[in-house]
PDB file of C-alpha atoms in Angstrom:
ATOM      1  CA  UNK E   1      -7.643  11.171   0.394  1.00 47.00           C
ATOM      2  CA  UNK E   2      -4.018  11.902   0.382  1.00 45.00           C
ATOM      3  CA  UNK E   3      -2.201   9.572  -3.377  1.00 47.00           C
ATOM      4  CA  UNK E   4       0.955  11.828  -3.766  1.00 52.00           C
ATOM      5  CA  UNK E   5       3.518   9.157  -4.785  1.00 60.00           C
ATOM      6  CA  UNK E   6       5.917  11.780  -6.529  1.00 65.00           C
ATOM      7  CA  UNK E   7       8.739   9.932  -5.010  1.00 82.00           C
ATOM      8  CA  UNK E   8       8.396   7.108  -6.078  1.00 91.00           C
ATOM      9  CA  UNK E   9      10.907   6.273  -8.718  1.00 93.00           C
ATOM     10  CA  UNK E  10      13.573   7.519  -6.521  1.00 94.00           C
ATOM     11  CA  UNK E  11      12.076   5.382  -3.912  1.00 95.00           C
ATOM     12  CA  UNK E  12      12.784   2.346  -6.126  1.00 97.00           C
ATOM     13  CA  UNK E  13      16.264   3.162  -7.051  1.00 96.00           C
ATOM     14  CA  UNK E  14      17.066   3.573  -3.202  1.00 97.00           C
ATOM     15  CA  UNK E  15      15.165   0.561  -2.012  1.00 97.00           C
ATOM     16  CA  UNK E  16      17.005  -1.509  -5.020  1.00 98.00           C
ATOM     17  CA  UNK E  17      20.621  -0.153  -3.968  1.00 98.00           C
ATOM     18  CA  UNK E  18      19.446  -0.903  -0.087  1.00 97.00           C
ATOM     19  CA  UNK E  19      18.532  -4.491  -1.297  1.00 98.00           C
ATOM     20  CA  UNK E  20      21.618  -5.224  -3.527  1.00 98.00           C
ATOM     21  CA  UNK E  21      24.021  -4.351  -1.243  1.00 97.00           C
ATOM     22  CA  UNK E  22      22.796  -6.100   1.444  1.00 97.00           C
ATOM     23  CA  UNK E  23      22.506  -9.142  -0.403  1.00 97.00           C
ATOM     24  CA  UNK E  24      25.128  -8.954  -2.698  1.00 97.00           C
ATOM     25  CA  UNK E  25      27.750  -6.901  -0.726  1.00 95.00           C
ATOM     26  CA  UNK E  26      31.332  -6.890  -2.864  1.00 95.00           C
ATOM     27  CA  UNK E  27      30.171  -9.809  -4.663  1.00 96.00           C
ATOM     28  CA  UNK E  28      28.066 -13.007  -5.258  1.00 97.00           C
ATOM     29  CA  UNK E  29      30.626 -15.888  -4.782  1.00 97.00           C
ATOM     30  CA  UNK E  30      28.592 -18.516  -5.718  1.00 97.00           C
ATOM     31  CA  UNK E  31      27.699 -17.233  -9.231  1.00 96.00           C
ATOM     32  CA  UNK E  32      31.422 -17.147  -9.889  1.00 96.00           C
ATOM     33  CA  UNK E  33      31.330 -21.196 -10.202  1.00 97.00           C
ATOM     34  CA  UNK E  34      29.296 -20.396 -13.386  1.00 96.00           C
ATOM     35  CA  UNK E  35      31.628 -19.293 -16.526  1.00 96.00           C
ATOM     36  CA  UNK E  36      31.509 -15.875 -16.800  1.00 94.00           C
ATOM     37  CA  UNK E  37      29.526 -15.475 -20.241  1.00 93.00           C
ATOM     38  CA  UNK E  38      27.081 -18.616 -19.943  1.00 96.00           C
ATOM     39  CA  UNK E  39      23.982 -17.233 -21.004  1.00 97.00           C
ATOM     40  CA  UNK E  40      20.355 -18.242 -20.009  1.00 97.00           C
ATOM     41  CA  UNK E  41      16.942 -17.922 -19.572  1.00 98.00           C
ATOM     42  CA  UNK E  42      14.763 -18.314 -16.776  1.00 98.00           C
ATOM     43  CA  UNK E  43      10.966 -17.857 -15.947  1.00 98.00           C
ATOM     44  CA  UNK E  44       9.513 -16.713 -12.555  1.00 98.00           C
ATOM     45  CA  UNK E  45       6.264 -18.823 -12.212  1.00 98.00           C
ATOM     46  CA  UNK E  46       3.690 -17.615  -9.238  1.00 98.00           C
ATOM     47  CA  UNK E  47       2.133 -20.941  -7.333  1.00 98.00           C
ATOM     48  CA  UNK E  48      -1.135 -19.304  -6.085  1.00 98.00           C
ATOM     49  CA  UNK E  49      -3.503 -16.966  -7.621  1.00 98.00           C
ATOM     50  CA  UNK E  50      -1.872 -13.114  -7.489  1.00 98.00           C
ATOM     51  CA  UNK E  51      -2.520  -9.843  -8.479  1.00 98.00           C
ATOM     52  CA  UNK E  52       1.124  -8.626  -9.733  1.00 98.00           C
ATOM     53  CA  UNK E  53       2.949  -5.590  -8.505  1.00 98.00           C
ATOM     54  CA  UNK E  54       6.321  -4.966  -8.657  1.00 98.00           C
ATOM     55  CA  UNK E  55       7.479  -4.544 -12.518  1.00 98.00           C
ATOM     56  CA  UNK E  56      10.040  -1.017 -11.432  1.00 98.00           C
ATOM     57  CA  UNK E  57      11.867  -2.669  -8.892  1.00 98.00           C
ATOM     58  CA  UNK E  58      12.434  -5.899 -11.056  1.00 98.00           C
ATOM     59  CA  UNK E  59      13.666  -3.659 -13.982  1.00 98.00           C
ATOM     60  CA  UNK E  60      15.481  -1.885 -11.804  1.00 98.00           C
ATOM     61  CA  UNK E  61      17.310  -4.744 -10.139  1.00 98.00           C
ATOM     62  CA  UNK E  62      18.596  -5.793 -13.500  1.00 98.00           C
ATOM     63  CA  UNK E  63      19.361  -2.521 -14.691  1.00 98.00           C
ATOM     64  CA  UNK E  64      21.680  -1.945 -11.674  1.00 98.00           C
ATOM     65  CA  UNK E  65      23.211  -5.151 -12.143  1.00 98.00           C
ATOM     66  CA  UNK E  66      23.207  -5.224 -15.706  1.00 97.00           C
ATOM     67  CA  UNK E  67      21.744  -3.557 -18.231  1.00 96.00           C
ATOM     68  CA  UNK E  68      21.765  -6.424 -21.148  1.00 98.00           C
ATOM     69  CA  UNK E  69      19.192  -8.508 -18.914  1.00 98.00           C
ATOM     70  CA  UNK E  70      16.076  -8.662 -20.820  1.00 98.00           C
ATOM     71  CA  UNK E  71      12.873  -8.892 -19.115  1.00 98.00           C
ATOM     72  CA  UNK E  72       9.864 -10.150 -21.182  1.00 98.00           C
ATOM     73  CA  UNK E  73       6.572  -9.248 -18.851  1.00 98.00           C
ATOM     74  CA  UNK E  74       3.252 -11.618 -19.509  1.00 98.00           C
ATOM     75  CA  UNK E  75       1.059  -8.647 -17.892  1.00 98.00           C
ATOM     76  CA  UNK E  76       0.992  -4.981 -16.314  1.00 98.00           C
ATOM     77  CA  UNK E  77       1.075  -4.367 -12.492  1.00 98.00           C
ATOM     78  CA  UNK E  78      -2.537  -4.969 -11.580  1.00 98.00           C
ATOM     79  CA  UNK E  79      -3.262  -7.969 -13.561  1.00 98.00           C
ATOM     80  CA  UNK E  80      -4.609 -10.977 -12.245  1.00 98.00           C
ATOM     81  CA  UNK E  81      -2.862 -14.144 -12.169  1.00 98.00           C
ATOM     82  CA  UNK E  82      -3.163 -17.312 -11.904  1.00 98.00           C
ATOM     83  CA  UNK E  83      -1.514 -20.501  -9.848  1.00 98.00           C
ATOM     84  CA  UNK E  84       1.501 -21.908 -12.232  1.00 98.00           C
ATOM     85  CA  UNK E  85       1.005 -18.787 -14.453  1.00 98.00           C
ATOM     86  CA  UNK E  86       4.856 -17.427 -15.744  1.00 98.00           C
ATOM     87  CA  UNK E  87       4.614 -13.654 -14.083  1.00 98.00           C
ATOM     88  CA  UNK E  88       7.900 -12.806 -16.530  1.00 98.00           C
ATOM     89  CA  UNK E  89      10.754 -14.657 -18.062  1.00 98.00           C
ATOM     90  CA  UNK E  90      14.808 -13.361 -18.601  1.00 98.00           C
ATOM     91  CA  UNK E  91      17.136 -13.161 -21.037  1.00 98.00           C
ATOM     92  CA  UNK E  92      21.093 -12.822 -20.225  1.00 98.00           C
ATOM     93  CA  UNK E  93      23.948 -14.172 -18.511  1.00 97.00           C
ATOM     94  CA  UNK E  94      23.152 -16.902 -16.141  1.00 97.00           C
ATOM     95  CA  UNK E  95      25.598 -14.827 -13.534  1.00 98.00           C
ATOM     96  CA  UNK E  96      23.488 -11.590 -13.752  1.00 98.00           C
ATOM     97  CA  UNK E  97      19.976 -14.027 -13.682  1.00 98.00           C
ATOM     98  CA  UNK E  98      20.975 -15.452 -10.454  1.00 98.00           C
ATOM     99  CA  UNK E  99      22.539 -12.573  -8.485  1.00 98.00           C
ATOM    100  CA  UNK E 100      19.749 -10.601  -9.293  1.00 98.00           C
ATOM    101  CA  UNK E 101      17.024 -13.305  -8.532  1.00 98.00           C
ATOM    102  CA  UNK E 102      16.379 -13.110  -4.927  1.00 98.00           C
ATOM    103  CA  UNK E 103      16.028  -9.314  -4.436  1.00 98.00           C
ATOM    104  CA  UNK E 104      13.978  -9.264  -7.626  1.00 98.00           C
ATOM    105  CA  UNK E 105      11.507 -11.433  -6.604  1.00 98.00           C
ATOM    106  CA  UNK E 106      11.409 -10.739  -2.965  1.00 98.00           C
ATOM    107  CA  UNK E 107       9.684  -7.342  -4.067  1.00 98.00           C
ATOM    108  CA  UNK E 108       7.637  -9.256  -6.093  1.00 98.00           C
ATOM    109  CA  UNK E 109       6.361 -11.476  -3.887  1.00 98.00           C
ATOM    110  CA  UNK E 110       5.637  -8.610  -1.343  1.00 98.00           C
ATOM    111  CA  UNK E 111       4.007  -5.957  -3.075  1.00 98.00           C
ATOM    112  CA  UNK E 112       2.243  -8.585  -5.320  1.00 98.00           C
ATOM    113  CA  UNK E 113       0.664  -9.816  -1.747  1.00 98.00           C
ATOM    114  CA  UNK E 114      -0.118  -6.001  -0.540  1.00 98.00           C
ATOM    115  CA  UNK E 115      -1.987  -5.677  -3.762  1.00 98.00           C
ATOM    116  CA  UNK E 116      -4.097  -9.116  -3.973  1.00 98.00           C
ATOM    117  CA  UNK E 117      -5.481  -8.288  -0.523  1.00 97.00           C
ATOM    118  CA  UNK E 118      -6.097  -5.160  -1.714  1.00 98.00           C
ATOM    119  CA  UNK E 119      -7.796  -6.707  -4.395  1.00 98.00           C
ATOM    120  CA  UNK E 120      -9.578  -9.313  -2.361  1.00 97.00           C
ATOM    121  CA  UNK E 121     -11.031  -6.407   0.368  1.00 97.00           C
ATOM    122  CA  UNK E 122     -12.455  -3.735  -2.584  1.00 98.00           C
ATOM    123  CA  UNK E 123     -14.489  -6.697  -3.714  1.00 98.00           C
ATOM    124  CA  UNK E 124     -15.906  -7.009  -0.484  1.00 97.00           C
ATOM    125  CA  UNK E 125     -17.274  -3.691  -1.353  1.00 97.00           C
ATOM    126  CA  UNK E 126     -18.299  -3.560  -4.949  1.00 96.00           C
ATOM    127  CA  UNK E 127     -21.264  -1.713  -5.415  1.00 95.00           C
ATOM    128  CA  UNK E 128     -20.691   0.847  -2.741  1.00 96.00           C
ATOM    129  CA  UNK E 129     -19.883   4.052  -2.676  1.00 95.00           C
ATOM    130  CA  UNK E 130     -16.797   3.243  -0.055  1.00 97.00           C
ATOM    131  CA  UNK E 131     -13.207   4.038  -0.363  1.00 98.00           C
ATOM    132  CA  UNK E 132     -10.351   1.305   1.573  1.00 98.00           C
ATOM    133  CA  UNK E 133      -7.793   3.090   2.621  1.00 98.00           C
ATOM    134  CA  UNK E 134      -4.195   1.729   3.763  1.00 97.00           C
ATOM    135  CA  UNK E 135      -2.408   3.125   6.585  1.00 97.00           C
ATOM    136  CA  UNK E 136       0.869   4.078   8.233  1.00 96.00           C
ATOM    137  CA  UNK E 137       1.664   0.696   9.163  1.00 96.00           C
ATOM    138  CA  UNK E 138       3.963  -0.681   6.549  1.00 97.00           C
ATOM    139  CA  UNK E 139       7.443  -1.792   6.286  1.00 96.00           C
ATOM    140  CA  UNK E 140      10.307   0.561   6.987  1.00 95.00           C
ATOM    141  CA  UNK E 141      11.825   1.959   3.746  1.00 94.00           C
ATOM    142  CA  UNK E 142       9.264   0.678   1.578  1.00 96.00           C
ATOM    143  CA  UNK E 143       6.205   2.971   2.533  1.00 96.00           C
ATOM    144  CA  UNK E 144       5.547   4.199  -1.221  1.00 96.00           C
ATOM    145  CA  UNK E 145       6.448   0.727  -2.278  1.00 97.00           C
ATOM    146  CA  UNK E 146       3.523  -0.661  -0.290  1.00 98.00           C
ATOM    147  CA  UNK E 147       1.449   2.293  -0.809  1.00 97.00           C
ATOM    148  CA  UNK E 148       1.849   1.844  -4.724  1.00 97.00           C
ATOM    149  CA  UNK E 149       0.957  -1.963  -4.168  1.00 98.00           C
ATOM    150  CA  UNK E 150      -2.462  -0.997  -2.756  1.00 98.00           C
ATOM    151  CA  UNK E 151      -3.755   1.312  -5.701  1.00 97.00           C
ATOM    152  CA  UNK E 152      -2.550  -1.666  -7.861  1.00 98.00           C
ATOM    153  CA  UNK E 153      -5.178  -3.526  -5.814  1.00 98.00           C
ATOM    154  CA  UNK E 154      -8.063  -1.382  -5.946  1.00 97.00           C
ATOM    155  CA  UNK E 155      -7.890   0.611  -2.909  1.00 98.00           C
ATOM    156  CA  UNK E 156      -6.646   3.799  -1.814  1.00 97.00           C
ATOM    157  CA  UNK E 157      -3.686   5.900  -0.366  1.00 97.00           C
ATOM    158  CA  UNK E 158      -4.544   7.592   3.346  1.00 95.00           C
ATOM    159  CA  UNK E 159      -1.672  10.161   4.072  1.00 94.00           C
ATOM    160  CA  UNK E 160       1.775   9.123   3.154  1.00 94.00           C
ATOM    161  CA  UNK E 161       3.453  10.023   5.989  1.00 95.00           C
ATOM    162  CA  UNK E 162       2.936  12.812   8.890  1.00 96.00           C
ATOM    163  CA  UNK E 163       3.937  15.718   6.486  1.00 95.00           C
ATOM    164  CA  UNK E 164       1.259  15.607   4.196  1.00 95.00           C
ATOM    165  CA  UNK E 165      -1.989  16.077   6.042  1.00 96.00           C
ATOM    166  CA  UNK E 166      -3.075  16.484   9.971  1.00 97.00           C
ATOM    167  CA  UNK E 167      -4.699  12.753  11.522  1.00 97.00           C
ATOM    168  CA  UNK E 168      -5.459  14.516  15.177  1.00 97.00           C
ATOM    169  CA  UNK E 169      -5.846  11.173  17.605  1.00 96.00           C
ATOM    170  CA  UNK E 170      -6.470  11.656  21.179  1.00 94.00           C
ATOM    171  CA  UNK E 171      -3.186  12.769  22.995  1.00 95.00           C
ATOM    172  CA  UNK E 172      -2.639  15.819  20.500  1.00 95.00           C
ATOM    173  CA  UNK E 173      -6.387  16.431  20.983  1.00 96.00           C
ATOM    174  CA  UNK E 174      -5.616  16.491  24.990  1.00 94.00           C
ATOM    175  CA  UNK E 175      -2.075  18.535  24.397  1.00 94.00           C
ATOM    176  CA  UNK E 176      -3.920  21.162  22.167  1.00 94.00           C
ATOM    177  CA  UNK E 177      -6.728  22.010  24.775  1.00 95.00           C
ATOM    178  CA  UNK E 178      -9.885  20.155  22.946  1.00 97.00           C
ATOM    179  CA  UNK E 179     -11.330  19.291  19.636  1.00 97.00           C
ATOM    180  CA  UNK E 180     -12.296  22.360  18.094  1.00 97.00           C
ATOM    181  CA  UNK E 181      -8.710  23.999  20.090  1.00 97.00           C
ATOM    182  CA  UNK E 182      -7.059  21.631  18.081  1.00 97.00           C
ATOM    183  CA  UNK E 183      -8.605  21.635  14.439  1.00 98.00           C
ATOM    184  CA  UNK E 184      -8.814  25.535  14.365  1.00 97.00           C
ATOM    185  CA  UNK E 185      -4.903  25.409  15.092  1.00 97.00           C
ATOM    186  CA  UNK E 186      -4.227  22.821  12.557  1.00 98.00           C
ATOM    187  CA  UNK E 187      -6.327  25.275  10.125  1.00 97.00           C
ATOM    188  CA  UNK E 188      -4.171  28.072  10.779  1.00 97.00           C
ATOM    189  CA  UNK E 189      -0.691  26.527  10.828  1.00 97.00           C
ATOM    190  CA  UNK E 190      -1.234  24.518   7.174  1.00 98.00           C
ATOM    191  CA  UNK E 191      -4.598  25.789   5.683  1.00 97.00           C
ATOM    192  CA  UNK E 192      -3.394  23.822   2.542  1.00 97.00           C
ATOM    193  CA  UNK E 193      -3.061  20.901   4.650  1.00 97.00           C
ATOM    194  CA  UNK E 194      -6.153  18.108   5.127  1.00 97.00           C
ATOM    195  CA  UNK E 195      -6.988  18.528   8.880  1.00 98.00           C
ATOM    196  CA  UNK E 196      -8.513  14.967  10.061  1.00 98.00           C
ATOM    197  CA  UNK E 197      -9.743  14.350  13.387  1.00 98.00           C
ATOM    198  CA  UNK E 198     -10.141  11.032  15.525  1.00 98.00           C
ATOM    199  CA  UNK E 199     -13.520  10.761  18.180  1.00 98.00           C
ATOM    200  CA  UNK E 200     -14.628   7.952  20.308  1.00 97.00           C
ATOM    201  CA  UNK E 201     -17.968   9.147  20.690  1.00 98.00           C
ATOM    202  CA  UNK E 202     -20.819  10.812  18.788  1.00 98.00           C
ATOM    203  CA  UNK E 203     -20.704  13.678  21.226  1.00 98.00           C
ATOM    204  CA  UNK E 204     -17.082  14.130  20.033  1.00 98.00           C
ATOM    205  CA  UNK E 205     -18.244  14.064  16.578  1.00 98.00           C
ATOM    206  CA  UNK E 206     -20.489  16.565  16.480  1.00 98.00           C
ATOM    207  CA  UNK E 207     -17.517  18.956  17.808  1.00 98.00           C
ATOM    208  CA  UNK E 208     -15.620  17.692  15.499  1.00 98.00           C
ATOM    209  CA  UNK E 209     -18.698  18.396  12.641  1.00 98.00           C
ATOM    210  CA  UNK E 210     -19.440  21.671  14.372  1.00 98.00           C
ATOM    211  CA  UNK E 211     -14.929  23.018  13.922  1.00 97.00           C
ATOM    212  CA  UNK E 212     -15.441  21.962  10.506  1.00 97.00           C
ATOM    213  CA  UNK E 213     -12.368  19.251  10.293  1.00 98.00           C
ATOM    214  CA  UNK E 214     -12.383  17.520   6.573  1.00 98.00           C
ATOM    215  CA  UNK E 215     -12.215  14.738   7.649  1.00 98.00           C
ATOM    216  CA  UNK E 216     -13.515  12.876  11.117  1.00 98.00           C
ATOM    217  CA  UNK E 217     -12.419   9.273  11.496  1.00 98.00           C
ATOM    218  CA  UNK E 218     -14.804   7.323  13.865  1.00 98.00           C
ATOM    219  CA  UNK E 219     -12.856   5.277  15.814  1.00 97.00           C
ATOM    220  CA  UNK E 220     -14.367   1.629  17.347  1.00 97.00           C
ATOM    221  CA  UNK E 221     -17.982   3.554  16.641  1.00 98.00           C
ATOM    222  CA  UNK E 222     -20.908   0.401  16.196  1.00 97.00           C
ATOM    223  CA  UNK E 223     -22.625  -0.029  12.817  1.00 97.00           C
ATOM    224  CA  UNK E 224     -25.595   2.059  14.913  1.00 98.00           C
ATOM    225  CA  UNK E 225     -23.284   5.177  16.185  1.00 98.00           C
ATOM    226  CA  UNK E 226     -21.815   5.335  12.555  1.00 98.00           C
ATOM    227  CA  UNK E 227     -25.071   4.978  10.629  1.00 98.00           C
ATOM    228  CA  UNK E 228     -26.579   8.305  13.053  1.00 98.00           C
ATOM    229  CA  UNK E 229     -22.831  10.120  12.661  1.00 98.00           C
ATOM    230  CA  UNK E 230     -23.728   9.726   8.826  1.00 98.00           C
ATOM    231  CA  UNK E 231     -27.290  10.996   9.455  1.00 98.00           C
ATOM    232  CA  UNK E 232     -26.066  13.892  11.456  1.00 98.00           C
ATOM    233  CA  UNK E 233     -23.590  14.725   9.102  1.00 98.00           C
ATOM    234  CA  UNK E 234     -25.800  14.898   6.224  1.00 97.00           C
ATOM    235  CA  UNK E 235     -28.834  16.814   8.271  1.00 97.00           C
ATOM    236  CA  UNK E 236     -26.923  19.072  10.838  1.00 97.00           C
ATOM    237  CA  UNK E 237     -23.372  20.056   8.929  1.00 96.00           C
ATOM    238  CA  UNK E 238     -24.616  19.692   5.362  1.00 97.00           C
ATOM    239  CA  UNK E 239     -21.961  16.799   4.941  1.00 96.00           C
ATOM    240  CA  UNK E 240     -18.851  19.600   4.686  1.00 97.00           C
ATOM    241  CA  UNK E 241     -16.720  16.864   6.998  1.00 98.00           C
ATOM    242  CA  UNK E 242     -15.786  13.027   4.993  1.00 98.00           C
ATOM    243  CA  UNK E 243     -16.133  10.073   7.162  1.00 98.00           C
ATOM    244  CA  UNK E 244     -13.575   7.499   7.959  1.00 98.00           C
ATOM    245  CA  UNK E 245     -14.605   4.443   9.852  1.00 98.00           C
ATOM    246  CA  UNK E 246     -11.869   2.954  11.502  1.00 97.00           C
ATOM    247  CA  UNK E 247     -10.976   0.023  13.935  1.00 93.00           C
ATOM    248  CA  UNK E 248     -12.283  -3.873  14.221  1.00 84.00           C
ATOM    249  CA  UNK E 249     -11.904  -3.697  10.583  1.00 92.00           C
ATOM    250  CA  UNK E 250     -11.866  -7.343   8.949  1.00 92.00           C
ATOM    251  CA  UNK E 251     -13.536  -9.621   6.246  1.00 92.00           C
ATOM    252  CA  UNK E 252     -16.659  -9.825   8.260  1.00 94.00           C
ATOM    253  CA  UNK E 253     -17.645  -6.846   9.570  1.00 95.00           C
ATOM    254  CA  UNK E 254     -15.901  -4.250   6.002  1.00 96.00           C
ATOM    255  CA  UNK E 255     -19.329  -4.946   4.627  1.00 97.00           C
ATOM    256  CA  UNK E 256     -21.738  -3.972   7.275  1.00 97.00           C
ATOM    257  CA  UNK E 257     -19.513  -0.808   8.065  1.00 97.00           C
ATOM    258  CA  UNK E 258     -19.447   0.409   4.236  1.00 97.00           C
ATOM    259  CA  UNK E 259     -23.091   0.198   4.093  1.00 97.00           C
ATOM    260  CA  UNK E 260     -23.750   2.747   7.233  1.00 97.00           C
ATOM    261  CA  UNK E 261     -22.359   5.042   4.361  1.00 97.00           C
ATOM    262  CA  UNK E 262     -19.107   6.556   5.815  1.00 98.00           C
ATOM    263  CA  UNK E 263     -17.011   7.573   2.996  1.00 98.00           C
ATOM    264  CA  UNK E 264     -13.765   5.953   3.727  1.00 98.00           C
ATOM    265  CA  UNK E 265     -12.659   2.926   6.092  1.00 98.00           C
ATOM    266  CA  UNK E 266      -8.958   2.420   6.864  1.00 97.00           C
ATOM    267  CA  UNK E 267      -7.709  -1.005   7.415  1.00 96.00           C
ATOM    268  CA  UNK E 268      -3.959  -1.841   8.511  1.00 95.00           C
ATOM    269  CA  UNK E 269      -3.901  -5.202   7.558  1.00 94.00           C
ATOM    270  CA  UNK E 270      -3.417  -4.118   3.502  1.00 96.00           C
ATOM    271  CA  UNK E 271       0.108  -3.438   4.296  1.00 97.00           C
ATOM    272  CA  UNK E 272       0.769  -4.768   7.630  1.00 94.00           C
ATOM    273  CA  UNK E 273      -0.731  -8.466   7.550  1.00 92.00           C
ATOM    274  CA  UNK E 274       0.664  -9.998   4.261  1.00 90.00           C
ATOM    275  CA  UNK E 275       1.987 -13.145   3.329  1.00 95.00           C
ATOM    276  CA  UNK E 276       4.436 -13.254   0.178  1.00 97.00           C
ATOM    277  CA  UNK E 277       3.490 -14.477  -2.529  1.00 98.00           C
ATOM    278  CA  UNK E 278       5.377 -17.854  -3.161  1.00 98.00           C
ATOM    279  CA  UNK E 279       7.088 -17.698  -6.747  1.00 98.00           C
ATOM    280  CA  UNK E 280       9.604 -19.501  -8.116  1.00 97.00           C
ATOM    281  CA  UNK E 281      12.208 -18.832 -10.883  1.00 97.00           C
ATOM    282  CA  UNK E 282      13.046 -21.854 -13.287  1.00 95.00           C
ATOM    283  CA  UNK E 283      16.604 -21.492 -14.996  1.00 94.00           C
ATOM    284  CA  UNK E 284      16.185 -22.865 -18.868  1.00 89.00           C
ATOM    285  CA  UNK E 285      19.525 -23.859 -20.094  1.00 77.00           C
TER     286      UNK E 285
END
């Protein structure tokens, strides 16, 4: 599917600035009680099991605020984790540890979630041929954030946002005149462009097979409908269209649906159902 994260690195230095001057505005007062060239270290310690994510924006939180921080890293973004494990520990002035800390670790904590459910669902599916994809439904401002998280996880990017490939659902397909109206349109305008197309029914999907989208995502089909849209696919359109399953997606039933043999299932909840991770950081006088 669509794993363009060009951006990214401006992404972080935007998202940082967005952070630290929300949080910091003209100045962290209460650092100020602390004399100005106290130095210090501190450790960020994770309290549950984690995959990490997060290392650019941490770097780049300290490099904003200042550039003698030193940041000592115990893995790489994708590593697993465990409870009490120190994720990273800091060197520098105790003022510059604790204005940076919160913002620091509040990416942490959330794209270090994103990726250990990402994590946790692609093991559902080891020793398939599936791919998870994320979705759309992720935090404003921190899209590639969240969409980085995932790979770190094991999964994979869907589009990044509505510029970079065609998902058809069903008011465009009514606007547009029909199915096949609507992918041969989306062929002409953008023939560079993925054109993906969403049907409710198997007699949707086979004129959806039959206009040749790339990609047909299955919406809400049962494990039956999906396992004969494979079939068909394979027998009647010599497979030229990828599958998506999509909808009802959870724990339970991401196992059944990857073994009808659809090549991709999206699932929202990678980026849209997380709980931080709860760290800590531990100043060490």
């Amino acid at each position: 599917m669509i794993s363009n994260l060009s951006s990214l690195e401006q992404d972080i230095r935007d998202s940082v600035t967005q952070a630290l001057k929300e949080d910091v505005g003209d100045g962290d007062i209460t650092a100020e009680l602390i004399a100005e060239n106290t130095q210090a270290k501190a450790r960020v310690i994770t309290r549950e099991a984690c995959v990490l994510c997060g290392k650019a924006w941490v770097e780049e939180v300290f490099r904003q605020l200042d550039s003698e921080v030193n940041i000592i890293w115990n893995g790489e973004d994708g590593d697993l984790f465990q409870e009490d494990d120190v994720l990273f520990e800091l060197e520098g002035t105790a003022r510059s540890l604790l204005t940076g800390e919160r913002a620091a670790l509040n990416f942490v904590q959330l794209l270090s979630a994103v990726a250990t459910k990402a994590k946790y669902y692609s093991e559902l599916v080891a020793g398939t041929n599936i791919k998870i994809l994320d979705t759309r439904k992720t935090i404003p401002g921190l899209r590639t954030a969240q969409k980085y998280a995932v790979t770190c996880g094991g999964c994979f990017n869907h589009r990044i946002g509505l510029f970079d490939a065609f998902l058809i659902k069903e008011n465009h397909i009514s606007a547009c005149g029909g199915i096949e109206k609507a992918v041969t349109t989306a062929k002409a305008l953008y023939p560079e462009k993925p054109v993906e197309i969403e049907v409710e029914s198997l007699e949707e999907f086979e004129i959806a097979a039959a206009a040749k989208a790339d990609i047909i995502m299955l919406d809400n089909f049962t494990l039956t409908d999906l396992k004969t849209a494979v079939a068909l696919n394979k027998e009647k359109y010599d497979a030229y269209s990828k599958l998506e399953a999509s909808g009802g997606v959870n724990n339970k039933t991401l196992r059944p649906i990857a073994e009808t043999g659809v090549d991709f299932v999206s699932v929202g909840a990678l980026t849209k159902d997380c709980k931080a991770i709860d760290l800590s950081m531990r100043i060490l006088w």
